[in-house]
PDB file of C-alpha atoms in Angstrom:
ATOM      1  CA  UNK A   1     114.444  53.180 133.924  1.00 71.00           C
ATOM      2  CA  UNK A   2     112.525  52.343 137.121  1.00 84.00           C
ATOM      3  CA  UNK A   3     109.930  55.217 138.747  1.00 89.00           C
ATOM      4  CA  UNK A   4     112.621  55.451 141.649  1.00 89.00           C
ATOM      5  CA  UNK A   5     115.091  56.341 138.945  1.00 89.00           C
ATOM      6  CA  UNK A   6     113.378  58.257 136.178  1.00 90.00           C
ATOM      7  CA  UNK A   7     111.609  60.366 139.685  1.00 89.00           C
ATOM      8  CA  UNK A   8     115.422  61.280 140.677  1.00 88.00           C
ATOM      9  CA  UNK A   9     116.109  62.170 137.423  1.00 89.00           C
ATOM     10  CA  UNK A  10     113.097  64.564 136.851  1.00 90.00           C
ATOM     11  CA  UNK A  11     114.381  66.190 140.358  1.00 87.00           C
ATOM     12  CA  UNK A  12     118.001  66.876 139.358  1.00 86.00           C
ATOM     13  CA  UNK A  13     116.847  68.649 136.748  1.00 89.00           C
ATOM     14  CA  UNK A  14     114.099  70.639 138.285  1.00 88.00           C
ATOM     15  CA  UNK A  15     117.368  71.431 140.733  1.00 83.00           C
ATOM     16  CA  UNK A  16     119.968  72.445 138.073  1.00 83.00           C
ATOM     17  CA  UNK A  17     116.849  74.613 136.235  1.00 85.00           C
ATOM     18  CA  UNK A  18     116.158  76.534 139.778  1.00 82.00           C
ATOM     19  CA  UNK A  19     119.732  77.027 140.774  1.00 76.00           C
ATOM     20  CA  UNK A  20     120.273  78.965 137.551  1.00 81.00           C
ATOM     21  CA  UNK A  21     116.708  80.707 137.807  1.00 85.00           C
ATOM     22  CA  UNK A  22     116.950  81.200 141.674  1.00 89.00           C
ATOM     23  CA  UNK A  23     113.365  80.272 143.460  1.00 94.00           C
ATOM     24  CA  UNK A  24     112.945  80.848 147.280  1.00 95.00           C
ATOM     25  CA  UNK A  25     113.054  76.957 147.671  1.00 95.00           C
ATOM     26  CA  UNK A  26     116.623  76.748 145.603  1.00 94.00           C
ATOM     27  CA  UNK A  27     117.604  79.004 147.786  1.00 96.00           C
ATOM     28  CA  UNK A  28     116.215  77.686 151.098  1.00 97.00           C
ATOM     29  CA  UNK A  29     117.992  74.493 149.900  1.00 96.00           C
ATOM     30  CA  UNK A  30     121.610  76.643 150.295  1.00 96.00           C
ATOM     31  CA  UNK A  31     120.731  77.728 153.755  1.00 98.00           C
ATOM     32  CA  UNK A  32     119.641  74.295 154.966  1.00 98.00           C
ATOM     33  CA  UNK A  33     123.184  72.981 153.562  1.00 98.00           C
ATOM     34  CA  UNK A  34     125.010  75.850 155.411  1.00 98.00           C
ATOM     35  CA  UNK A  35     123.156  75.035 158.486  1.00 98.00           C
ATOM     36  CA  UNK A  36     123.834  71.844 158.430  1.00 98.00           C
ATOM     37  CA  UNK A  37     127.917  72.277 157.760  1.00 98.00           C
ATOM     38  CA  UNK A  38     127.523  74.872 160.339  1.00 98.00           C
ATOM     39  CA  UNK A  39     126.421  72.529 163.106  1.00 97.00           C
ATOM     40  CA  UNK A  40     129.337  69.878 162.129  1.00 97.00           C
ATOM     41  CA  UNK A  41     131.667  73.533 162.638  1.00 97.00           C
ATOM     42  CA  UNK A  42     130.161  74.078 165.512  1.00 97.00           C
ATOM     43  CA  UNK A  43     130.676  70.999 167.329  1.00 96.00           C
ATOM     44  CA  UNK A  44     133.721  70.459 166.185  1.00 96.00           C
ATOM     45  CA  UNK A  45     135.092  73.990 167.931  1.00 96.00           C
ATOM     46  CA  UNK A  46     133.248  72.604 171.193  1.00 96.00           C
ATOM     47  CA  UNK A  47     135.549  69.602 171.067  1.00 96.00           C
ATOM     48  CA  UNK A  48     138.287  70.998 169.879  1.00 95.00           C
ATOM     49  CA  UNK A  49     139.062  74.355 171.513  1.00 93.00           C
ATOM     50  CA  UNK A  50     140.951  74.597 173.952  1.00 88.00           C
ATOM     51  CA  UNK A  51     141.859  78.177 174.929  1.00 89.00           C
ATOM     52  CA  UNK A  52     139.751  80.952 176.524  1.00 92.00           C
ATOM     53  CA  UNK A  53     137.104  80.152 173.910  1.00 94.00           C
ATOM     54  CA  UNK A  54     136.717  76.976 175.446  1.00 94.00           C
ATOM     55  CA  UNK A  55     134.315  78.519 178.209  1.00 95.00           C
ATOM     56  CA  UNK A  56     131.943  80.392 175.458  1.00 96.00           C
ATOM     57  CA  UNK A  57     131.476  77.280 173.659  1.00 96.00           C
ATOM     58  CA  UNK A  58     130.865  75.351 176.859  1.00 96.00           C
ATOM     59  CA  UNK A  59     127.972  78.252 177.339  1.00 96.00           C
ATOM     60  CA  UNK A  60     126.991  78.597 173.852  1.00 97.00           C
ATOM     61  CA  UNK A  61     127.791  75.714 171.338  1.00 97.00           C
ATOM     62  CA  UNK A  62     125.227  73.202 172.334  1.00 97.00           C
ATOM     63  CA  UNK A  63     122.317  75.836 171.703  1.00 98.00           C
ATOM     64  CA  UNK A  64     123.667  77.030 168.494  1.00 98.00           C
ATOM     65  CA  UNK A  65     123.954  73.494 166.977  1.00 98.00           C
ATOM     66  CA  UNK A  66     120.082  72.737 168.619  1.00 98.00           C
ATOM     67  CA  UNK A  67     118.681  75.822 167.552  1.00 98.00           C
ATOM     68  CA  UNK A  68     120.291  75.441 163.757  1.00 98.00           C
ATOM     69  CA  UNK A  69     119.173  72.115 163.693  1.00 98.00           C
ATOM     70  CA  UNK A  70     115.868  72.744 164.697  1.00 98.00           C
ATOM     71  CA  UNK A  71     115.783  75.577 161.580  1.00 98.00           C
ATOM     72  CA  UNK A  72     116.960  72.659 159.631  1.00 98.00           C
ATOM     73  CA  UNK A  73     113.956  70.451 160.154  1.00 98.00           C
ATOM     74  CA  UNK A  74     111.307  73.365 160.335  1.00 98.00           C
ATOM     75  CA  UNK A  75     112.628  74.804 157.169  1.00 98.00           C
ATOM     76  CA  UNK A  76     112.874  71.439 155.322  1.00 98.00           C
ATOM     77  CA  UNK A  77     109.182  71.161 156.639  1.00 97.00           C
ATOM     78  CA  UNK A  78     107.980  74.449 154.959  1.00 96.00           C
ATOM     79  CA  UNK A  79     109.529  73.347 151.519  1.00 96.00           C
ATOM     80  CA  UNK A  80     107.488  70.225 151.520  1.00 96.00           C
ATOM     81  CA  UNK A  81     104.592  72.072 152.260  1.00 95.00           C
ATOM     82  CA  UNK A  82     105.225  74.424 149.225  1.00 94.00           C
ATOM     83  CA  UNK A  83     106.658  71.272 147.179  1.00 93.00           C
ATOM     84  CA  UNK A  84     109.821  72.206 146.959  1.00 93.00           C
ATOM     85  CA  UNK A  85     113.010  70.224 146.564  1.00 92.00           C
ATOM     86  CA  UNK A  86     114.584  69.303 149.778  1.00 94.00           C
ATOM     87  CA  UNK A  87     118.315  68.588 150.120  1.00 93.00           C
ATOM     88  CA  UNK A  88     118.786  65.464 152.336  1.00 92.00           C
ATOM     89  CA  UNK A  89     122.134  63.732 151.619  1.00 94.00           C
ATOM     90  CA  UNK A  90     125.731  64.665 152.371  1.00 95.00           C
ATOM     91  CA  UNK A  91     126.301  64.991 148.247  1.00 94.00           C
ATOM     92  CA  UNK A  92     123.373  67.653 148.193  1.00 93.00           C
ATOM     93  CA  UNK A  93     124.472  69.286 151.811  1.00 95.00           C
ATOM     94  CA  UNK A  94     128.148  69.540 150.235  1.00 96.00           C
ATOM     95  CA  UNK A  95     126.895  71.070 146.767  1.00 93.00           C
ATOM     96  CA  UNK A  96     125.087  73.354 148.033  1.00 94.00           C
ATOM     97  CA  UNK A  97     126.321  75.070 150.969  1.00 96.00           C
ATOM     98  CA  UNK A  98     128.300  78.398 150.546  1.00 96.00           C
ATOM     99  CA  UNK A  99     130.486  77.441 153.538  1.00 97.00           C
ATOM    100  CA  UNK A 100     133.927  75.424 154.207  1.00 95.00           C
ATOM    101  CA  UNK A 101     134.648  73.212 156.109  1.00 92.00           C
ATOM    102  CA  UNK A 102     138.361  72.040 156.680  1.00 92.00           C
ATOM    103  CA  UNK A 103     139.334  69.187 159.377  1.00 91.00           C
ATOM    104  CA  UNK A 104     142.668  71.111 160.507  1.00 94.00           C
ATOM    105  CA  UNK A 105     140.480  73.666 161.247  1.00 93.00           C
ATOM    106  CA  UNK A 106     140.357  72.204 164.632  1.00 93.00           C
ATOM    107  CA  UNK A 107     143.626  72.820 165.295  1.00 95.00           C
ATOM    108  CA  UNK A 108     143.048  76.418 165.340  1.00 95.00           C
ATOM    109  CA  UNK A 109     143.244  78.463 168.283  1.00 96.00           C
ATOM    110  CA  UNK A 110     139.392  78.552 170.064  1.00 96.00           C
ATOM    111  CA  UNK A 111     139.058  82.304 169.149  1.00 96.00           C
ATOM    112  CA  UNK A 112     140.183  81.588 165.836  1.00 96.00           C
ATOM    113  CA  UNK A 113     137.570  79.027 165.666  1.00 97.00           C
ATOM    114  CA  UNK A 114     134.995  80.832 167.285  1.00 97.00           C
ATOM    115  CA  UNK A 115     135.638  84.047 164.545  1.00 97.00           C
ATOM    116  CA  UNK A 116     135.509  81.481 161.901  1.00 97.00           C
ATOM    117  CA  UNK A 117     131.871  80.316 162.866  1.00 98.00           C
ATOM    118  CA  UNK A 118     130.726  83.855 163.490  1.00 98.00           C
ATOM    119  CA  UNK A 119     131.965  84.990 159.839  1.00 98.00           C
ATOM    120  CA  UNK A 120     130.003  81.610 158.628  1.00 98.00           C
ATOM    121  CA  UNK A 121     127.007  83.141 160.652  1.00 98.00           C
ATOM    122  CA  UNK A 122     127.366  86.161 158.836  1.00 98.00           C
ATOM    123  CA  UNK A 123     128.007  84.417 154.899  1.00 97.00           C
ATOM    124  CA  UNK A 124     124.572  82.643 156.267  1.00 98.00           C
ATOM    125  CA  UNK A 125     122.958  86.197 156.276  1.00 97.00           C
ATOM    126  CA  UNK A 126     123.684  86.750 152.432  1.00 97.00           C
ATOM    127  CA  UNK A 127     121.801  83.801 151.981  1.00 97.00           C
ATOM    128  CA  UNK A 128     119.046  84.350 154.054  1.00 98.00           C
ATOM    129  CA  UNK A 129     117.933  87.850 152.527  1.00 98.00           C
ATOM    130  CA  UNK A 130     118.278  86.410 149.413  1.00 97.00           C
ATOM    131  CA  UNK A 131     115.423  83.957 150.389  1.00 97.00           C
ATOM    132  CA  UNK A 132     113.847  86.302 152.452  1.00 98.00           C
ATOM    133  CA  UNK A 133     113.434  88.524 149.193  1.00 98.00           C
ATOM    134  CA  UNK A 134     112.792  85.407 146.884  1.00 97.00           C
ATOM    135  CA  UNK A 135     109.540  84.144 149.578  1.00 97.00           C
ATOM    136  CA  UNK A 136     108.000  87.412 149.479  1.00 98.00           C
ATOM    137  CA  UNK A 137     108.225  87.615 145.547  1.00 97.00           C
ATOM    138  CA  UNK A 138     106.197  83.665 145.452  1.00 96.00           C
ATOM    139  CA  UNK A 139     104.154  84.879 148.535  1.00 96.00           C
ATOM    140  CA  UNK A 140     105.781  81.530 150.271  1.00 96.00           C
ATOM    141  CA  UNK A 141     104.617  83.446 153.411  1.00 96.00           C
ATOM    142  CA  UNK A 142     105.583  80.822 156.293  1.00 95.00           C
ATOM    143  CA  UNK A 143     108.902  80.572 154.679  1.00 97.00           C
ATOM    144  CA  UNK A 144     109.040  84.264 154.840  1.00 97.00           C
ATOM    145  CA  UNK A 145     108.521  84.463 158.948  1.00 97.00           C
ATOM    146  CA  UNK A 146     111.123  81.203 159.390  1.00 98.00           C
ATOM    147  CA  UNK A 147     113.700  83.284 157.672  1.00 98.00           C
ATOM    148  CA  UNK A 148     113.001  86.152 159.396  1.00 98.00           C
ATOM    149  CA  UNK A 149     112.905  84.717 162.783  1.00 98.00           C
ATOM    150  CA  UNK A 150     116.248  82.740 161.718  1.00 98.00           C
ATOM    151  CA  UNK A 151     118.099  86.132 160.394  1.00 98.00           C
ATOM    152  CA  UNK A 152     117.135  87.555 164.096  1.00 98.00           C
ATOM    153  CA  UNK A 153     118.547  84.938 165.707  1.00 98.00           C
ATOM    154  CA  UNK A 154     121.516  84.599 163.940  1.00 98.00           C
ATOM    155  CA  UNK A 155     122.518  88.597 164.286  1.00 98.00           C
ATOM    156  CA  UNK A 156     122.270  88.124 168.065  1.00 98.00           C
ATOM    157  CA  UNK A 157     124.850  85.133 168.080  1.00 98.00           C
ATOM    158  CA  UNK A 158     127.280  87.381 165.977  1.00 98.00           C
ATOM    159  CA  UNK A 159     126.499  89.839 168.307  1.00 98.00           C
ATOM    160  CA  UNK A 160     126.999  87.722 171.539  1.00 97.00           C
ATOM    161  CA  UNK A 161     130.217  86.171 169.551  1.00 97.00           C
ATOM    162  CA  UNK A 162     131.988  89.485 168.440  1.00 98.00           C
ATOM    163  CA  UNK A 163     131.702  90.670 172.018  1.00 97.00           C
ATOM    164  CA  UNK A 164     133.372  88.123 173.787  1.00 97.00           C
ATOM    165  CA  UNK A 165     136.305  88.307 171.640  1.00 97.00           C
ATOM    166  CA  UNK A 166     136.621  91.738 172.037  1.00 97.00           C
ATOM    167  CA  UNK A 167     135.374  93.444 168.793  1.00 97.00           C
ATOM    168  CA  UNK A 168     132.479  95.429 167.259  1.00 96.00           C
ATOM    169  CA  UNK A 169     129.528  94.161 166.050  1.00 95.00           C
ATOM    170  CA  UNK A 170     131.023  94.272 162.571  1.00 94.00           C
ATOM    171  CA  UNK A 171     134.645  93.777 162.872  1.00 94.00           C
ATOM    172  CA  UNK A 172     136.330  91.375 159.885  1.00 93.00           C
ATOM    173  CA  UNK A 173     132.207  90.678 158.488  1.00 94.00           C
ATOM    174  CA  UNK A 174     131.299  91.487 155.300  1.00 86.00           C
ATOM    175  CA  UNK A 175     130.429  94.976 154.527  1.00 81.00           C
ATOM    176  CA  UNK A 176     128.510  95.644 151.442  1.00 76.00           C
ATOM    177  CA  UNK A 177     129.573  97.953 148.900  1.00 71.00           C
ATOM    178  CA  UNK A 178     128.425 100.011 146.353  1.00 66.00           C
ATOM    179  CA  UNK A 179     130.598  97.848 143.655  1.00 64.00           C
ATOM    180  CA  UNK A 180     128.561  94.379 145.023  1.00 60.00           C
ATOM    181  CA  UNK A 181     125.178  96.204 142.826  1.00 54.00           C
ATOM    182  CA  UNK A 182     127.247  96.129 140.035  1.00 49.00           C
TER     183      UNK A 182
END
């Protein structure tokens, strides 16, 4: 077995050991893989919309897919610095994100497509406290501001989304329950 090789090998399993024992950097790993199949979302709705929705994507779509891929490099940036595993290739992106994706997708109506990314904004949230809580238990504490400043950002895009297509804040998102501590 080469370095190359037996190096890869000692980080797959350092990966399957902290995706069963959850560590801020596992988890950062999930929201850098639902950023990045967010972005692909994203500018496939810009593309592919073609109703009413059309003009807030014109507006908006651009930004969201800069401003998630910027979070995508910073973040990858502060695991390095706390040696953490990084995911980098579409096999890693695809295992770990918590998000679809579906080609037909683009078919959709442009609202349709624009609720879809706002309820993937909102699955990104679960994620997010979950690191958020994770950083502040390893005292990771630039990861700890990044995910704040990220969790900010993305409750004003689901805020600037619902309101376009006419609904609450909250309307079809996840609402916790009392069940979910169970």
């Amino acid at each position: 077995m080469t370095n190359q090789t037996s190096k890869y090998e000692e980080e797959l399993q350092r990966a399957e050991f902290e995706h069963h024992y959850p560590t801020a950097g596992a988890m950062i790993g999930h929201i850098i893989a639902n950023l990045s199949i967010h972005s692909l979302k994203i500018k496939q709705a810009r593309l592919f919309a073609t109703d009413h929705a059309q003009l807030f994507f014109t507006q908006f779509a651009q930004d969201w897919y800069q401003n998630e891929q910027t979070y995508i490099w910073q973040l990858s940036q502060s695991l390095r610095d706390e040696d953490e595993l990084i995911p980098t290739t579409q096999s890693e992106i695809q295992t770990y994100t918590g998000l679809t994706e579906d080609a037909s997708l683009k078919y959709q109506a442009g609202a349709e497509q624009l609720f879809d990314l706002i309820k993937d904004f909102d699955t990104q949230l679960l994620y997010i406290t979950k690191g958020i809580a994770l950083a502040q238990k390893e005292s990771h504490f630039g990861e700890i501001k990044q995910l704040e400043q990220l969790y900010s950002w993305i409750k004003a895009q689901i805020t600037q989304g619902q309101l376009f297509l006419g609904h609450s804040i909250k309307e079809g998102l996840y609402v916790e329950s009392e069940d979910d501590d169970e």
